[in-house]
Structures are given as C-alpha cells and as structure tokens.
GROMACS .gro file of C-alpha atoms in nm:
model
  285
    1ALA     CA    1  -0.577   3.298  -3.758
    2PRO     CA    2  -0.576   3.384  -3.421
    3TRP     CA    3  -0.388   3.662  -3.463
    4ASN     CA    4  -0.695   3.862  -3.661
    5LEU     CA    5  -0.907   3.821  -3.418
    6PRO     CA    6  -1.089   4.130  -3.310
    7TRP     CA    7  -0.995   4.117  -2.928
    8GLU     CA    8  -1.140   4.471  -2.855
    9HIS     CA    9  -1.449   4.303  -2.909
   10VAL     CA   10  -1.387   3.968  -2.711
   11GLY     CA   11  -1.494   4.145  -2.445
   12ASP     CA   12  -1.826   4.236  -2.562
   13LEU     CA   13  -1.907   3.892  -2.668
   14ALA     CA   14  -1.817   3.708  -2.381
   15ALA     CA   15  -2.106   3.788  -2.184
   16THR     CA   16  -2.346   3.685  -2.460
   17SER     CA   17  -2.120   3.354  -2.507
   18VAL     CA   18  -2.213   3.240  -2.181
   19SER     CA   19  -2.551   3.340  -2.166
   20VAL     CA   20  -2.583   3.119  -2.544
   21ALA     CA   21  -2.423   2.789  -2.356
   22PHE     CA   22  -2.627   2.857  -2.069
   23ILE     CA   23  -2.929   2.879  -2.191
   24ALA     CA   24  -2.875   2.601  -2.477
   25PHE     CA   25  -2.752   2.345  -2.192
   26LEU     CA   26  -3.026   2.438  -1.984
   27GLU     CA   27  -3.298   2.341  -2.304
   28SER     CA   28  -3.136   2.109  -2.433
   29PHE     CA   29  -3.147   1.885  -2.084
   30ALA     CA   30  -3.471   1.995  -1.982
   31VAL     CA   31  -3.607   1.802  -2.242
   32ALA     CA   32  -3.327   1.544  -2.239
   33LYS     CA   33  -3.513   1.466  -1.878
   34THR     CA   34  -3.851   1.499  -1.983
   35ILE     CA   35  -3.847   1.253  -2.271
   36ALA     CA   36  -3.609   1.004  -2.052
   37GLU     CA   37  -3.861   0.990  -1.752
   38LYS     CA   38  -4.115   0.884  -2.006
   39GLU     CA   39  -3.875   0.632  -2.145
   40HIS     CA   40  -3.736   0.545  -1.821
   41TYR     CA   41  -3.388   0.567  -1.870
   42GLU     CA   42  -3.110   0.778  -1.712
   43VAL     CA   43  -2.953   1.053  -1.848
   44ASP     CA   44  -2.617   1.175  -1.781
   45ALA     CA   45  -2.563   1.593  -1.715
   46ARG     CA   46  -2.183   1.611  -1.821
   47GLN     CA   47  -2.230   1.335  -2.048
   48GLU     CA   48  -2.477   1.596  -2.232
   49LEU     CA   49  -2.300   1.896  -2.167
   50LEU     CA   50  -1.948   1.731  -2.301
   51ALA     CA   51  -2.140   1.664  -2.601
   52LEU     CA   52  -2.309   1.969  -2.664
   53GLY     CA   53  -1.903   2.175  -2.592
   54LEU     CA   54  -1.763   1.917  -2.823
   55CYS     CA   55  -2.058   1.994  -3.120
   56ASN     CA   56  -2.009   2.333  -3.134
   57ILE     CA   57  -1.632   2.347  -3.084
   58VAL     CA   58  -1.626   2.128  -3.391
   59GLY     CA   59  -1.910   2.345  -3.566
   60SER     CA   60  -1.692   2.704  -3.471
   61PHE     CA   61  -1.422   2.575  -3.744
   62PHE     CA   62  -1.676   2.608  -4.038
   63ARG     CA   63  -1.909   2.929  -3.916
   64CYS     CA   64  -2.186   2.718  -3.750
   65MET     CA   65  -2.469   2.895  -3.539
   66PRO     CA   66  -2.451   2.746  -3.141
   67VAL     CA   67  -2.570   2.366  -3.124
   68ALA     CA   68  -2.836   2.297  -2.889
   69GLY     CA   69  -3.141   2.053  -2.830
   70GLY     CA   70  -3.465   2.234  -2.953
   71PHE     CA   71  -3.759   2.189  -2.721
   72GLY     CA   72  -3.965   2.160  -3.045
   73ARG     CA   73  -3.755   1.961  -3.278
   74SER     CA   74  -3.712   1.708  -2.974
   75ALA     CA   75  -4.082   1.646  -2.942
   76VAL     CA   76  -4.147   1.590  -3.295
   77ASN     CA   77  -3.873   1.342  -3.310
   78TYR     CA   78  -4.025   1.189  -3.017
   79GLN     CA   79  -4.331   1.190  -3.170
   80SER     CA   80  -4.282   1.004  -3.447
   81GLY     CA   81  -4.089   0.750  -3.301
   82ALA     CA   82  -3.768   0.784  -3.265
   83LYS     CA   83  -3.530   0.584  -3.128
   84SER     CA   84  -3.185   0.648  -3.202
   85THR     CA   85  -2.936   0.889  -3.352
   86LEU     CA   86  -3.004   0.782  -3.727
   87ALA     CA   87  -3.324   0.923  -3.655
   88SER     CA   88  -3.123   1.242  -3.660
   89MET     CA   89  -2.971   1.163  -3.964
   90LEU     CA   90  -3.234   1.064  -4.184
   91THR     CA   91  -3.409   1.395  -4.058
   92ALA     CA   92  -3.147   1.592  -4.153
   93GLY     CA   93  -3.067   1.466  -4.459
   94THR     CA   94  -3.414   1.502  -4.524
   95VAL     CA   95  -3.413   1.851  -4.486
   96LEU     CA   96  -3.096   1.896  -4.678
   97MET     CA   97  -3.283   1.815  -4.970
   98VAL     CA   98  -3.597   2.011  -4.919
   99VAL     CA   99  -3.356   2.314  -4.879
  100LEU     CA  100  -3.218   2.240  -5.221
  101PHE     CA  101  -3.482   2.121  -5.381
  102LEU     CA  102  -3.794   2.177  -5.226
  103THR     CA  103  -3.832   2.498  -5.053
  104PRO     CA  104  -4.043   2.637  -5.378
  105LEU     CA  105  -4.334   2.470  -5.303
  106PHE     CA  106  -4.340   2.485  -4.925
  107GLU     CA  107  -4.320   2.864  -4.928
  108PRO     CA  108  -4.672   2.888  -4.939
  109LEU     CA  109  -4.740   2.668  -4.632
  110PRO     CA  110  -4.915   2.862  -4.423
  111LYS     CA  111  -4.706   2.937  -4.028
  112ALA     CA  112  -5.000   2.783  -3.859
  113VAL     CA  113  -4.983   2.402  -4.004
  114LEU     CA  114  -4.627   2.403  -3.900
  115GLY     CA  115  -4.705   2.555  -3.544
  116ALA     CA  116  -5.015   2.287  -3.542
  117ILE     CA  117  -4.789   2.020  -3.549
  118ILE     CA  118  -4.536   2.159  -3.246
  119VAL     CA  119  -4.849   2.206  -3.061
  120ALA     CA  120  -4.947   1.814  -3.137
  121ALA     CA  121  -4.617   1.677  -3.071
  122VAL     CA  122  -4.524   1.926  -2.754
  123SER     CA  123  -4.896   1.802  -2.632
  124THR     CA  124  -4.751   1.414  -2.581
  125LEU     CA  125  -4.476   1.545  -2.315
  126VAL     CA  126  -4.754   1.768  -2.105
  127ASP     CA  127  -4.770   1.506  -1.742
  128ILE     CA  128  -5.125   1.561  -1.567
  129GLN     CA  129  -5.049   1.270  -1.362
  130GLU     CA  130  -4.732   1.430  -1.203
  131MET     CA  131  -4.912   1.757  -1.170
  132LYS     CA  132  -5.166   1.596  -0.970
  133HIS     CA  133  -4.884   1.456  -0.764
  134LEU     CA  134  -4.708   1.762  -0.742
  135TRP     CA  135  -5.058   1.926  -0.585
  136LYS     CA  136  -5.067   1.595  -0.353
  137THR     CA  137  -4.682   1.617  -0.231
  138ASP     CA  138  -4.540   1.964  -0.278
  139ARG     CA  139  -4.743   2.247  -0.402
  140ARG     CA  140  -4.408   2.495  -0.418
  141ASP     CA  141  -4.298   2.201  -0.726
  142LEU     CA  142  -4.631   2.279  -0.909
  143PHE     CA  143  -4.605   2.631  -0.803
  144LEU     CA  144  -4.249   2.599  -1.025
  145LEU     CA  145  -4.417   2.406  -1.318
  146ALA     CA  146  -4.754   2.676  -1.377
  147CYS     CA  147  -4.527   2.951  -1.339
  148ALA     CA  148  -4.253   2.774  -1.619
  149PHE     CA  149  -4.540   2.650  -1.822
  150GLY     CA  150  -4.722   3.026  -1.830
  151CYS     CA  151  -4.360   3.188  -1.912
  152THR     CA  152  -4.320   2.944  -2.217
  153MET     CA  153  -4.652   3.005  -2.333
  154PHE     CA  154  -4.692   3.372  -2.300
  155VAL     CA  155  -4.335   3.459  -2.325
  156GLY     CA  156  -4.064   3.274  -2.450
  157LEU     CA  157  -3.912   2.891  -2.404
  158LEU     CA  158  -3.605   2.978  -2.299
  159GLU     CA  159  -3.727   3.288  -2.093
  160GLY     CA  160  -3.963   3.053  -1.930
  161ILE     CA  161  -3.649   2.790  -1.873
  162LEU     CA  162  -3.406   3.115  -1.727
  163ILE     CA  163  -3.742   3.195  -1.469
  164ALA     CA  164  -3.833   2.842  -1.347
  165ALA     CA  165  -3.399   2.816  -1.255
  166ALA     CA  166  -3.400   3.141  -1.095
  167MET     CA  167  -3.717   3.062  -0.899
  168SER     CA  168  -3.586   2.739  -0.804
  169MET     CA  169  -3.265   2.881  -0.708
  170VAL     CA  170  -3.492   3.093  -0.457
  171LEU     CA  171  -3.670   2.866  -0.331
  172VAL     CA  172  -3.328   2.644  -0.229
  173LEU     CA  173  -3.217   2.934  -0.063
  174GLN     CA  174  -3.520   2.978   0.130
  175LYS     CA  175  -3.469   2.640   0.227
  176ALA     CA  176  -3.151   2.672   0.390
  177VAL     CA  177  -3.154   3.010   0.534
  178VAL     CA  178  -3.491   2.878   0.706
  179PRO     CA  179  -3.379   2.548   0.809
  180HIS     CA  180  -3.623   2.298   0.945
  181GLY     CA  181  -3.645   2.177   1.280
  182ALA     CA  182  -3.809   1.959   1.560
  183VAL     CA  183  -3.873   1.938   1.911
  184LEU     CA  184  -3.858   1.574   2.009
  185GLY     CA  185  -4.050   1.361   2.236
  186GLN     CA  186  -4.027   0.997   2.312
  187ILE     CA  187  -4.242   0.776   2.147
  188GLU     CA  188  -4.119   0.423   2.278
  189ASP     CA  189  -3.907   0.282   2.589
  190ASP     CA  190  -3.774  -0.040   2.452
  191PRO     CA  191  -3.603   0.066   2.239
  192PRO     CA  192  -3.617   0.504   2.245
  193ILE     CA  193  -3.774   0.599   1.963
  194TYR     CA  194  -3.852   1.027   1.964
  195ARG     CA  195  -4.012   1.196   1.732
  196ASN     CA  196  -4.163   1.505   1.626
  197ILE     CA  197  -4.444   1.608   1.906
  198ASP     CA  198  -4.622   1.814   1.634
  199ARG     CA  199  -4.701   1.496   1.397
  200PHE     CA  200  -4.687   1.300   1.709
  201PRO     CA  201  -4.942   1.413   1.949
  202GLU     CA  202  -4.820   1.091   2.208
  203ALA     CA  203  -4.475   1.181   2.234
  204LYS     CA  204  -4.388   1.274   2.583
  205GLN     CA  205  -4.101   1.482   2.671
  206ILE     CA  206  -3.888   1.433   2.920
  207ASP     CA  207  -3.923   1.641   3.248
  208GLY     CA  208  -3.633   1.955   3.256
  209VAL     CA  209  -3.508   1.797   2.900
  210LEU     CA  210  -3.536   1.947   2.581
  211ILE     CA  211  -3.458   1.728   2.287
  212TYR     CA  212  -3.422   1.986   1.917
  213ARG     CA  213  -3.345   1.812   1.574
  214LEU     CA  214  -3.190   2.076   1.295
  215ASP     CA  215  -3.271   1.894   1.006
  216ALA     CA  216  -3.030   2.135   0.767
  217PRO     CA  217  -2.653   2.196   0.782
  218LEU     CA  218  -2.571   2.489   1.000
  219PHE     CA  219  -2.370   2.822   0.839
  220PHE     CA  220  -2.365   3.159   0.794
  221ALA     CA  221  -2.666   3.193   0.635
  222ASN     CA  222  -2.921   3.052   0.889
  223ALA     CA  223  -2.646   3.048   1.213
  224ASP     CA  224  -2.892   3.306   1.346
  225LEU     CA  225  -3.194   3.236   1.305
  226TRP     CA  226  -3.088   2.868   1.495
  227ARG     CA  227  -2.984   3.081   1.767
  228ASP     CA  228  -3.338   3.255   1.821
  229ARG     CA  229  -3.510   2.953   1.779
  230MET     CA  230  -3.294   2.823   2.059
  231HIS     CA  231  -3.342   3.087   2.299
  232GLN     CA  232  -3.705   3.122   2.240
  233LEU     CA  233  -3.731   2.738   2.309
  234LEU     CA  234  -3.540   2.806   2.627
  235GLN     CA  235  -3.840   3.065   2.690
  236GLN     CA  236  -4.106   2.852   2.623
  237TYR     CA  237  -3.954   2.528   2.841
  238PRO     CA  238  -3.812   2.754   3.154
  239THR     CA  239  -3.811   2.466   3.347
  240THR     CA  240  -3.548   2.303   3.059
  241ALA     CA  241  -3.206   2.172   3.294
  242CYS     CA  242  -3.102   1.991   3.038
  243VAL     CA  243  -3.072   2.093   2.613
  244VAL     CA  244  -2.973   1.791   2.322
  245VAL     CA  245  -2.898   1.939   2.014
  246HIS     CA  246  -2.951   1.621   1.751
  247GLY     CA  247  -2.748   1.676   1.451
  248GLY     CA  248  -2.766   1.387   1.240
  249ALA     CA  249  -2.921   1.583   0.982
  250VAL     CA  250  -2.658   1.853   0.991
  251SER     CA  251  -2.411   1.787   0.686
  252HIS     CA  252  -2.205   2.064   0.709
  253MET     CA  253  -2.090   2.357   0.949
  254ASP     CA  254  -1.892   2.634   0.874
  255SER     CA  255  -1.712   2.926   1.083
  256THR     CA  256  -2.004   3.134   1.127
  257GLY     CA  257  -2.221   2.753   1.296
  258ALA     CA  258  -1.918   2.701   1.521
  259HIS     CA  259  -1.942   3.003   1.661
  260ALA     CA  260  -2.311   3.011   1.707
  261VAL     CA  261  -2.302   2.662   1.880
  262GLU     CA  262  -1.985   2.835   2.087
  263GLY     CA  263  -2.224   3.096   2.193
  264PHE     CA  264  -2.545   2.887   2.296
  265ILE     CA  265  -2.354   2.657   2.476
  266LYS     CA  266  -2.197   3.029   2.681
  267GLU     CA  267  -2.572   3.094   2.675
  268CYS     CA  268  -2.620   2.764   2.851
  269GLN     CA  269  -2.378   2.798   3.076
  270ARG     CA  270  -2.487   3.141   3.220
  271HIS     CA  271  -2.815   2.983   3.343
  272GLU     CA  272  -2.681   2.708   3.464
  273ARG     CA  273  -2.858   2.476   3.186
  274GLU     CA  274  -2.622   2.187   3.036
  275ALA     CA  275  -2.625   2.148   2.666
  276PHE     CA  276  -2.531   1.845   2.494
  277PHE     CA  277  -2.490   1.797   2.077
  278ALA     CA  278  -2.541   1.426   1.957
  279GLU     CA  279  -2.518   1.230   1.643
  280PHE     CA  280  -2.299   1.508   1.475
  281ASN     CA  281  -2.143   1.401   1.144
  282GLY     CA  282  -1.779   1.340   1.150
  283PRO     CA  283  -1.719   1.697   0.925
  284CYS     CA  284  -1.879   1.879   1.162
  285ARG     CA  285  -1.699   1.763   1.495
   0.00000   0.00000   0.00000
C-alpha cells in the first residue's frame, strides 16, 4: 500500500529511476530507428515512449524489472526474419518453456556461443554505405558514429549511447553559439539573385553596400559574437555606407538578440551608416 512505502528512500531512488528511464528509452529508440531505416518505415518517438511507460507501469504492480528494447535481442529478432509482435509472443513462450523444463540442457553452453549469435545478428545492422555517405557529407556525424561505436565496443552499450548523445548536444550548442553567416554578392541582374561570395567567386558586391546573411537564431548565446562579426566586416569594408542584414533564416530572437540589434543600429548611426534588416520572420519583428 502507498502508506507503507519507505518514503525516506524515495529521494535516493529518484535519480536512479530517472537515469534508468532515460537510458531505457534511448536504447529502445536507437535500435528501433536503426531497423526502421533498413525496412523503410517511420518510428514515432512519442508512441515508443508511451508504450515503454505503460509497460513499466503495469510491470511495477508485479515487481518486474524495468522494460526496454534490448539492442542485442532486437538484432537477433530482426535477423531471424520477425515481422510482427507475434514473434515476440512466441519468443516469450519459448523462453518460458526453456526456463521451466530445459535449463539443465543449456547450462554447460559456453557464453562464447551466445556472444557469437549476438555478434552475427548485430553485424547485419552495420551500414558501411552510410559511413561512406557521412564521410562525404558531414564528417562530424561520422566522428559521432565512430565514438559511439568505440564506446559501445570497449565500454558498454548504454555508455556508448549516453556519450554519443552528450557529444551530439555539444555539437548542437557549438552550431548555435557559432552561427554560420555569409556576405552576399549579386550574380544575376534580372531577377536579382544574391549568393555567398566565398562560394560564388563571380558574385559582385554593390559599391558602398554590405549585405550579410545570418543563418541561425539570434539569442543570448551568439548575440555578442554576431556583433563582433559585424564590427569586423565594417572594418574590412570601410567604404560601406549601407548595411543590409538578411534574416530569412533567423527563426527566433530573444531580448539579448534584440539589444544586440539595437546596439548595432546605434553603432551604424555614429559612423553615419544606414542599417536595414530584411526578410526577418514574423516572430522576430
């Protein structure tokens, strides 16, 4: 009964419970996503989380261990050709029969045999072509893949998932803090088309006009860096009389970003330059 629970230990168990739930979802969704990509169907993260939560709630009334989708077991199931949940029901029934009646026959079985079965099954989930694709498109993702693979191989599955997730968050923050931007030049007159002058050498800048495109949200983490970048550009192009900031890719701007914009406008006014902000989305205006 709830009133008989040792409430003094709830705080001690809370952190462990949250960690177990987080790791269980990460492991389950990771293997589900991998198999879904191979079979060309979609996986709903919310539905997966709801299913895991309901399973653990029901199991808690019967003192069951936490439920999660195991990577090794899922790989063996996939390699065996399973297509529906009926395979899991048959597997559970078979395991129950083995535990009740056939355990003595499997007791002397070397663990290396079981490991070989799992390795053979998991090897089918390794996508070499995807690694080659990442090498050509985004080597940072390939670096994450290599770190996750190495940590999983030499440390542990859960540790590998957590380390890869943490490194992904670091890369996301790095992209947000150091946003991409470009100085634009005109490559066609009718209609006028502007492109990054670093990628399009034929792009020509308009005399006295500096057009800069910001490709990220402008918020507290990168506002000062954007101001510094604009200050460097004005020093690089001292004859600039008009500055145009293209904000078509700016999806969000917080109060710190707004103050940075105001400070930049005042700086332009002090140096007798005009500042214009174009193509900003509605929430940023």
